[in-house]
Coordinates of C-alpha atoms and ligand atoms in Angstrom, one line a residue:
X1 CA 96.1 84.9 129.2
X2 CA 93.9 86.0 126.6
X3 CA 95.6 84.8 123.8
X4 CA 95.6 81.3 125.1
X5 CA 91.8 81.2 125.1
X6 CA 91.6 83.1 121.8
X7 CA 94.1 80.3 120.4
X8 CA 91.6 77.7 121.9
X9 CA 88.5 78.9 120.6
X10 CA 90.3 79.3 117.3
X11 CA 91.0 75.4 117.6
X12 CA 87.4 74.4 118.4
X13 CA 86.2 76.5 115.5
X14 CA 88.5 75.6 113.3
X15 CA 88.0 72.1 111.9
X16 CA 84.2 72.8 111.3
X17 CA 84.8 75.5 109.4
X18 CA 87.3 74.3 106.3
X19 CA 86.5 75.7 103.5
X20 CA 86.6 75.4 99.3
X21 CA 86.3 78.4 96.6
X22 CA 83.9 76.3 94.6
X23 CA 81.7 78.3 92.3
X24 CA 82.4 80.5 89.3
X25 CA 80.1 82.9 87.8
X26 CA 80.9 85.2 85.0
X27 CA 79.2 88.7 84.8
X28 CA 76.7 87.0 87.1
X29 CA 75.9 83.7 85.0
X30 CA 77.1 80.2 86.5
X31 CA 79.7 78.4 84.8
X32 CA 79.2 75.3 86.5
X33 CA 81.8 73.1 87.6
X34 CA 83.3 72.2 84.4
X35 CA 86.4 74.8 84.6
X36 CA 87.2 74.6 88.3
X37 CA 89.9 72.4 89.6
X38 CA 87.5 71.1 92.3
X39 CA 89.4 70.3 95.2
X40 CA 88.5 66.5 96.1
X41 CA 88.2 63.7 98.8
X42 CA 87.6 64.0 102.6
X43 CA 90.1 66.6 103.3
X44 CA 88.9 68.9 100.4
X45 CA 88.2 71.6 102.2
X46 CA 91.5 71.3 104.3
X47 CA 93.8 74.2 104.5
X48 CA 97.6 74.2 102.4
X49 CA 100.2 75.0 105.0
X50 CA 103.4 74.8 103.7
X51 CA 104.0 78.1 101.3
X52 CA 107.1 76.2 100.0
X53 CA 105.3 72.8 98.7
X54 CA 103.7 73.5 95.3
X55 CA 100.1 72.5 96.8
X56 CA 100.4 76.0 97.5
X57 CA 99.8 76.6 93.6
X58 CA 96.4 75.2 93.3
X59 CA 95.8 73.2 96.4
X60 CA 96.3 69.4 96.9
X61 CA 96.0 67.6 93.4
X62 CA 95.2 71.0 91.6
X63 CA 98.3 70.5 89.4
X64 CA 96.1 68.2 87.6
X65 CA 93.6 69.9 85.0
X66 CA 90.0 69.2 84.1
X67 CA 88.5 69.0 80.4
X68 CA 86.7 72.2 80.6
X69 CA 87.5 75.9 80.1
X70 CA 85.2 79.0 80.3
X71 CA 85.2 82.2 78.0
X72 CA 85.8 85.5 79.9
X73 CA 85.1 88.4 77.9
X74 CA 88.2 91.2 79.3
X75 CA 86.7 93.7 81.5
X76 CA 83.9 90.9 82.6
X77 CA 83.6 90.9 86.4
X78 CA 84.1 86.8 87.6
X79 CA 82.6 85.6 91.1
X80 CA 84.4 82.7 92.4
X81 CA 82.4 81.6 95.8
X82 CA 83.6 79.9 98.8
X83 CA 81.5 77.4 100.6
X84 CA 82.5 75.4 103.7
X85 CA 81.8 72.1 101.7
X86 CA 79.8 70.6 98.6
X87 CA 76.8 70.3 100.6
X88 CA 73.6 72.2 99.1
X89 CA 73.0 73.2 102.9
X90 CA 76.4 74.8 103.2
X91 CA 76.2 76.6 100.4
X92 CA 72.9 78.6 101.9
X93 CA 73.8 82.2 102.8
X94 CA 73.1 81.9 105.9
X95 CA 76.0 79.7 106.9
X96 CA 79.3 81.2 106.6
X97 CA 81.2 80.9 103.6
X98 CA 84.1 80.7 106.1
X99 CA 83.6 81.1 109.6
X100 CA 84.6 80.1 112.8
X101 CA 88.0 82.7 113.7
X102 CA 89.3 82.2 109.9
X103 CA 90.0 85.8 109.3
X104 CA 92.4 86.6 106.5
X105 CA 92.6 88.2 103.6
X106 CA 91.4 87.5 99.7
X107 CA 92.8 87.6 97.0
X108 CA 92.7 86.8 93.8
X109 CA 95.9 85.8 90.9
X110 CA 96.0 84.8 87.3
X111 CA 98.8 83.5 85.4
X112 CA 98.6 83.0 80.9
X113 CA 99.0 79.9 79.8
X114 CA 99.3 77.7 76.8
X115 CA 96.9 75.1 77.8
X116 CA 94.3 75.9 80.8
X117 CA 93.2 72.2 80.9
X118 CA 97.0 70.9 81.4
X119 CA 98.9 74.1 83.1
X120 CA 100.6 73.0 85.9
X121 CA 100.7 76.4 87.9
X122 CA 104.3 76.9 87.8
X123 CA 104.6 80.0 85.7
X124 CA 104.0 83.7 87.1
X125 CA 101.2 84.8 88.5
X126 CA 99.5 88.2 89.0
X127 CA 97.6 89.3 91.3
X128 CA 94.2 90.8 90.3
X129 CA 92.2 91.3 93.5
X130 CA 93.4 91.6 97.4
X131 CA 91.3 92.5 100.4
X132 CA 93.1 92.1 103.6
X133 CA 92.4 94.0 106.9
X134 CA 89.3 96.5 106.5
X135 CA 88.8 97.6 110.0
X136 CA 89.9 96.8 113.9
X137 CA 92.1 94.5 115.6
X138 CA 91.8 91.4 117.4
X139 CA 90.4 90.2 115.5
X140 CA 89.4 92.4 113.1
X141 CA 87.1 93.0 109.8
X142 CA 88.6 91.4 107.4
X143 CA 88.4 90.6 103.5
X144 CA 86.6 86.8 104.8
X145 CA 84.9 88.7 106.8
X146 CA 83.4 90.8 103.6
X147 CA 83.3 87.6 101.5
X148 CA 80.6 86.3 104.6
X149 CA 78.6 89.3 104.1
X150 CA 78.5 88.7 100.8
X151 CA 77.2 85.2 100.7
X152 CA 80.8 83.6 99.7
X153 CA 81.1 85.8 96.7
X154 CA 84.0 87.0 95.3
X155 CA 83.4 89.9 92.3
X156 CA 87.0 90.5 90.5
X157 CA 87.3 92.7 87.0
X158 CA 89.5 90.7 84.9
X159 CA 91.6 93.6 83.2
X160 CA 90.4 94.8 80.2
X161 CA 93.6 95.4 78.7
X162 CA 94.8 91.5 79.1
X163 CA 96.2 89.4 75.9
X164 CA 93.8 87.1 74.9
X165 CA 94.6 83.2 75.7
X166 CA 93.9 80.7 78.4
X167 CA 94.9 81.5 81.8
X168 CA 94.4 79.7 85.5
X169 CA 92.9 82.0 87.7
X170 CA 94.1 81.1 91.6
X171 CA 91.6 82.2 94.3
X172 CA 92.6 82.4 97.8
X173 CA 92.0 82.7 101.6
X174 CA 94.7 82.9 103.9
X175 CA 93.2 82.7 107.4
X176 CA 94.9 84.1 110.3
X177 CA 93.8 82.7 112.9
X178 CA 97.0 80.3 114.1
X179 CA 99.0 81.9 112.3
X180 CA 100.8 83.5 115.3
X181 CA 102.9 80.2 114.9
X182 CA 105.2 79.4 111.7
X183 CA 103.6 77.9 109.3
X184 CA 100.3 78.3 111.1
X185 CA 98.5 80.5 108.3
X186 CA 96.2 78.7 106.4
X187 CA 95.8 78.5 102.6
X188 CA 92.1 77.9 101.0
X189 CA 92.9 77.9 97.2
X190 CA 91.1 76.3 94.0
X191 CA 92.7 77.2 90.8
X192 CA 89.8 77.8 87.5
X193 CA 90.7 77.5 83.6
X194 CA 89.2 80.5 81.7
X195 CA 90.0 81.2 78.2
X196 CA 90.0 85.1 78.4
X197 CA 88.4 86.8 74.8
X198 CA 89.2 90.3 73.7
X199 CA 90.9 92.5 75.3
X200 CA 94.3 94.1 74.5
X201 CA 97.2 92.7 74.6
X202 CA 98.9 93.7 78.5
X203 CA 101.2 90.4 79.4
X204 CA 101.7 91.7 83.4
X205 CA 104.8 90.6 85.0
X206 CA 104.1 88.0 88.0
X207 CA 105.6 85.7 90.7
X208 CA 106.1 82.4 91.1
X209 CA 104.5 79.8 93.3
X210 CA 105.9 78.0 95.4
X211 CA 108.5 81.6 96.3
X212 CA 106.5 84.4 96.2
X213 CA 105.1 83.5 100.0
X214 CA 107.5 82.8 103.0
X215 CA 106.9 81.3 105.9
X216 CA 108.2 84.4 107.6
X217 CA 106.3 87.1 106.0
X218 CA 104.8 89.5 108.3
X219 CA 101.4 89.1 106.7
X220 CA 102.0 85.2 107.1
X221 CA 103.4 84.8 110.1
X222 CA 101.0 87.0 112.2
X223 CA 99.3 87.1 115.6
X224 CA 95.2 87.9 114.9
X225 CA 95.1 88.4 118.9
X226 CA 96.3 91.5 119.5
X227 CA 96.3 95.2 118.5
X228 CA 97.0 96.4 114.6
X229 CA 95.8 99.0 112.4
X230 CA 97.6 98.1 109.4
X231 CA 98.4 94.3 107.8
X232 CA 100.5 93.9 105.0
X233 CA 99.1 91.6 102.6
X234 CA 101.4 88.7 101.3
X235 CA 102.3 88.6 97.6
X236 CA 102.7 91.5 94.9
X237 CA 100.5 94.5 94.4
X238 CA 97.3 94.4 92.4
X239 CA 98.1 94.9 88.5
X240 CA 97.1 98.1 88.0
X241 CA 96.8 98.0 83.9
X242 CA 94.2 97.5 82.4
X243 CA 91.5 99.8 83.7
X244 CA 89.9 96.6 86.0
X245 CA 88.4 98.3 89.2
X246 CA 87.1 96.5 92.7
X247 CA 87.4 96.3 96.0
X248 CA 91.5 95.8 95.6
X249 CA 92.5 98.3 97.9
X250 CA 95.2 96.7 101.2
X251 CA 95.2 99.6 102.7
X252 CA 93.0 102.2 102.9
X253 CA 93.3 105.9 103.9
X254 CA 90.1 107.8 104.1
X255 CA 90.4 111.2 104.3
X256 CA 86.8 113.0 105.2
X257 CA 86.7 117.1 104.7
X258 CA 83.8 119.2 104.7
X259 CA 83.0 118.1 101.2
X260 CA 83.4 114.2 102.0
X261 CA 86.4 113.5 99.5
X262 CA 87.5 110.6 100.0
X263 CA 90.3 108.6 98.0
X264 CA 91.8 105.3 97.9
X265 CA 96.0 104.4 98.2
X266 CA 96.4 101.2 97.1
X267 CA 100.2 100.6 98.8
X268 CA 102.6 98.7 97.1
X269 CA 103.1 94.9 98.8
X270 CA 106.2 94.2 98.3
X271 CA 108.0 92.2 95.5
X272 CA 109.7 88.2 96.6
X273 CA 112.9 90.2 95.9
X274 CA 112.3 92.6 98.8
X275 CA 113.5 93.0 102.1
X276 CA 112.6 96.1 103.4
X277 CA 109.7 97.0 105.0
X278 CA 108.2 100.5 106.0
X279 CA 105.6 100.9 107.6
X280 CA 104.0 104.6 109.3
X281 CA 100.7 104.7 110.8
X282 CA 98.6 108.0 111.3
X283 CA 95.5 108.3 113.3
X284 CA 93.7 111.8 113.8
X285 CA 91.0 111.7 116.1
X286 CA 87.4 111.7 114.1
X287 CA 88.2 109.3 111.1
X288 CA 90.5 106.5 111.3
X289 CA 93.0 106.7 108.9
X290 CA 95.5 104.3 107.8
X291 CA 98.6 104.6 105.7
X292 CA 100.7 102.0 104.7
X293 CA 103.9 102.8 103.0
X294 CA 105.8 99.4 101.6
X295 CA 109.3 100.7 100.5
X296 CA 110.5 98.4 97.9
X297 CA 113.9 98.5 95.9
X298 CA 112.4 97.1 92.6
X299 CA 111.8 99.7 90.0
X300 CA 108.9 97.8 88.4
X301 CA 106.5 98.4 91.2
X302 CA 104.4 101.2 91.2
X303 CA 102.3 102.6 93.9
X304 CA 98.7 103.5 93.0
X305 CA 96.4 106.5 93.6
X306 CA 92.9 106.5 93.1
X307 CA 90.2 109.1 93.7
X308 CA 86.7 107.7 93.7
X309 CA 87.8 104.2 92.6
X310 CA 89.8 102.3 90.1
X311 CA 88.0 103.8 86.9
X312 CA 86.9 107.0 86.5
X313 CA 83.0 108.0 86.0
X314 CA 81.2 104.8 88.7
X315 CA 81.7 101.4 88.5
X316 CA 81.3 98.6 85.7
X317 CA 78.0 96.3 85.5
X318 CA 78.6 94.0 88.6
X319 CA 81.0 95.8 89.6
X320 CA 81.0 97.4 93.5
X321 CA 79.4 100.6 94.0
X322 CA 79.0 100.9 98.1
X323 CA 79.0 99.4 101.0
X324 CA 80.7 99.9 104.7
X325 CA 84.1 100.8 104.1
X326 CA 84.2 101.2 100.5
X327 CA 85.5 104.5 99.1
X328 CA 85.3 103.9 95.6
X329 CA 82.6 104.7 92.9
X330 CA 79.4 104.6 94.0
X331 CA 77.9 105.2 90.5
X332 CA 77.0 102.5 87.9
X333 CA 78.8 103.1 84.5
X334 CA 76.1 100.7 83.8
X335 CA 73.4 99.7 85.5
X336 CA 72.0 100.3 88.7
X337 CA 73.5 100.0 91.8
X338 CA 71.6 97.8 94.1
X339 CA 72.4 97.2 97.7
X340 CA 73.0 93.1 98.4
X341 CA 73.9 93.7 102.3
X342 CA 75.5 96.4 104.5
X343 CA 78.7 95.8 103.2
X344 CA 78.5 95.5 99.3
X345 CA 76.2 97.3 96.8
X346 CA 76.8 96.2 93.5
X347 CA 75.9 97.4 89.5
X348 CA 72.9 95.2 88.5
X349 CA 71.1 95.8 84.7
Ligands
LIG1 C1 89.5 81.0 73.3 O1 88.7 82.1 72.7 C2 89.1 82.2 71.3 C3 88.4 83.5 70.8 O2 87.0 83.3 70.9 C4 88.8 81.0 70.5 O3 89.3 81.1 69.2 C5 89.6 79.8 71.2 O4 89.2 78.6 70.5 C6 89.2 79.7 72.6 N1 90.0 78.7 73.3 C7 89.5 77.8 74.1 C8 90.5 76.9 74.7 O5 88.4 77.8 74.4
LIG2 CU1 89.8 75.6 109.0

């Protein structure tokens, strides 16, 4: 059976390859530790299971803050970076950021609050940045998978339009690979205290932690080891406000004519309120296109379209501009767009 040896595998991978968002850079300049809720102890780089416990906010102990809070400019791109542990060795690109079978996706949430040095994570979050299932099946390309190529980096546009104030931002990895079982899926999540300076003065609804994840979802409770072509990501949809632009998109449908036009759905992921789920899958016979629809009964969520990315005219300074599988801007507002690795070219001044 294959699954059995897939399941295995997965186990004998697993344990060595924990892993711990660890690193924040803003517009490409390290923050240090000082404003990360560093997961700690022998088992930091274990996994959250249990979508009901509040660990699931900011990971074990993350409830507790740390003195130190770090300016964002709105409409700055912030790179939070996953390592396998502390170790200067592990955090070398040439070891996985997480590997072994932890495929999953990434995503990214933020929730204002008062105090970033004493929030405790129970208010609503957002949801800034997703990347779930890119390409195949069984396993699959997946948003870890992209995070690997990109040396553990993570490059999410923190909306331009956003009220100005202190806010925890919650970055996360759900991998996939036991999660064929309940409560299987594994959560990889540090929480970071920005102060956020600027911007407008957008207050986006959210959801609350522990309830926005159950233990049922079909994008939690899901078997890696077989045939898909679609994955519904857990949580809300991206926040669309605010102009902020990435690689957000959880599901993708490329559409290639003679004149290469390609655009971007992102599908709406449905609300903690919602039951219903809709999905259609189309696949012609040259490109491989994918089209997930999420019906939803909540009037507040929107479904976006994008043509050539999340803002019109290329993408910001840092911000993505190519790569395999990308089909948004491949322009530089500012900048020039520099290729890092196969899968991520990205606006450097
Ligand atoms: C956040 O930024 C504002 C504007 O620069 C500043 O007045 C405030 O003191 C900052 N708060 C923190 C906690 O750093
Ligand atoms: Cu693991």
């Amino acid at each position: 059976m294959k699954k059995t040896v897939a399941v295995l595998a997965a186990s004998v991978a697993g344990a060595s390859a924990h892993s711990i968002f660890q690193k924040l850079a803003v517009n490409g300049v390290d923050q240090g530790t000082s404003c990360i809720r560093l997961p700690q102890g022998p088992t930091a780089n274990f996994p959250v299971t249990l979508v009901s416990s509040n660990d699931i906010r900011c990971n074990v102990g993350g409830s507790t803050g740390v003195s130190g809070v770090c300016n964002v400019a709105a409409g700055s791109t912030i790179t939070v970076e996953m390592h396998p542990t502390y170790s200067a060795a592990d955090q070398s690109c040439s070891v996985e950021a997480i590997g072994g079978e932890h495929h999953g996706p990434v995503q990214v949430y933020m929730q204002k609050v008062t105090d970033a040095t004493t929030a405790d994570g129970s208010g609503a979050w957002f949801k800034v940045y997703a990347e779930g299932l890119i390409s195949g099946y069984n396993p699959g390309y997946w948003g870890t998978d992209h995070m690997n190529a990109n040396c553990g980096k993570v490059n999410v546009v923190v909306p331009t339009g956003l009220a100005p104030g202190n806010y925890l931002v919650r970055a996360e990895v759900i991998a996939l690979h036991s999660a064929f079982q309940p409560n299987g899926a594994q959560f990889y999540i540090t929480c970071y205290q920005i102060n956020v300076t600027g911007g407008g003065s957008e207050n986006p609804s959210g959801v609350l932690l522990p309830g926005a994840y159950s233990s049922t979802d079909p994008g939690i409770y899901w078997d890696l080891y077989r045939s898909f072509s679609t994955y519904p990501i857990p949580g809300p949809t991206v926040y669309s406000g605010g102009g902020g632009s990435g690689p957000t998109s959880t599901a993708r449908t490329t559409t290639t004519s003679s004149k290469t036009t390609t655009s971007t759905t992102l599908a709406t992921v449905r609300t903690s309120t919602v039951s219903s789920t809709t999905r259609t899958t189309t696949t012609p016979t040259t490109t491989r296109t994918t089209t997930t629809t999420t019906k939803t009964t909540t009037p507040s969520t929107t479904t976006r379209t994008t043509t050539t990315g999340g803002s019109s005219g290329g993408a910001p300074l840092y911000g993505q501009c190519g790569g395999i599988g990308w089909t948004g801007p491949t322009s530089c507002v500012s900048g020039t767009c520099v290729v890092t690795n196969p899968y991520y070219s990205q606006c450097m001044p």
